Coordinates of C-alpha atoms in Angstrom, one line a residue:
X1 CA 33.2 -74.9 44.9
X2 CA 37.0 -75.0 46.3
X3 CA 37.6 -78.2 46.3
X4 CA 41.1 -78.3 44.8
X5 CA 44.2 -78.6 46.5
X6 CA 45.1 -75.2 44.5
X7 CA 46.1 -72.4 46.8
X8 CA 46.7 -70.2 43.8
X9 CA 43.2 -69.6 43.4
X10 CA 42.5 -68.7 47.1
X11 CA 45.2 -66.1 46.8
X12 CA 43.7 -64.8 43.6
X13 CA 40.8 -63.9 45.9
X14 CA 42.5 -63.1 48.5
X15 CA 44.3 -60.8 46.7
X16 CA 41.4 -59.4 45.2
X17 CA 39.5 -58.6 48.1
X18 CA 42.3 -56.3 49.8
X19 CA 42.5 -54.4 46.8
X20 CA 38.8 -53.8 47.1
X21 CA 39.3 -53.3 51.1
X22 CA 38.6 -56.9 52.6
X23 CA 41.0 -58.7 54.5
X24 CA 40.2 -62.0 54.9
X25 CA 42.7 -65.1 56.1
X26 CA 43.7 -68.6 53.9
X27 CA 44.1 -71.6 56.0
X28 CA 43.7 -75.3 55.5
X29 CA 46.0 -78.0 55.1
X30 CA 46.9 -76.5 51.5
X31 CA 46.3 -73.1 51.9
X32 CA 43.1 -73.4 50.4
X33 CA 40.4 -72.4 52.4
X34 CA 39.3 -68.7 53.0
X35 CA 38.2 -67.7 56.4
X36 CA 36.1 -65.0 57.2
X37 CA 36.4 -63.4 60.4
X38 CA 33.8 -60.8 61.0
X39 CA 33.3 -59.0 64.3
X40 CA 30.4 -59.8 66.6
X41 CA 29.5 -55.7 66.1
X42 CA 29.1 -56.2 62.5
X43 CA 26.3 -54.5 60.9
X44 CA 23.9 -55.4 58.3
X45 CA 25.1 -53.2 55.9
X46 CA 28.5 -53.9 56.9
X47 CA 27.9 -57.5 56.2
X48 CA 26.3 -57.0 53.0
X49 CA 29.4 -54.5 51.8
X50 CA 32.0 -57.7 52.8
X51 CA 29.9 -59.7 51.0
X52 CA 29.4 -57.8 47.8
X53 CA 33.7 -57.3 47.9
X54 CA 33.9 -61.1 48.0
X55 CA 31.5 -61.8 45.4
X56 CA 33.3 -59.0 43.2
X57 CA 36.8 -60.5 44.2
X58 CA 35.4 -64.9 43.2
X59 CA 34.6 -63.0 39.6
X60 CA 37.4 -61.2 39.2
X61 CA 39.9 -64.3 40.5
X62 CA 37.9 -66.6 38.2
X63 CA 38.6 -64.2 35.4
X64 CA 42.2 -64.2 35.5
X65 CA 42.1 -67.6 34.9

């Protein structure tokens, strides 16, 4: 759960995820908050890839802790 004012953790994933191919956005008053911003074409499998790279990019943010 992000519920920390602690942005360096949302660019731990962020980071992360591009280097597994993901781009997602921060936002939120603190920086924060990830956003996800998939297009209305998305596929299933498309879906499921994005989500796998952001489940693989929370572990390995969480890790470097």
């Amino acid at each position: 759960e992000f519920v920390a004012r602690e942005p360096s953790r949302a660019k731990a994933v962020l980071s992360a995820a591009f280097e597994r191919g993901l781009v997602l956005l921060s936002c939120g008053l603190y920086g924060n908050v990830i956003r996800l911003l998939p297009p209305l074409t998305l596929t299933d499998a498309e879906a499921d890839e994005g989500l796998s790279i952001l489940e693989e990019a929370l572990v390995a943010a969480g890790s470097a802790d």
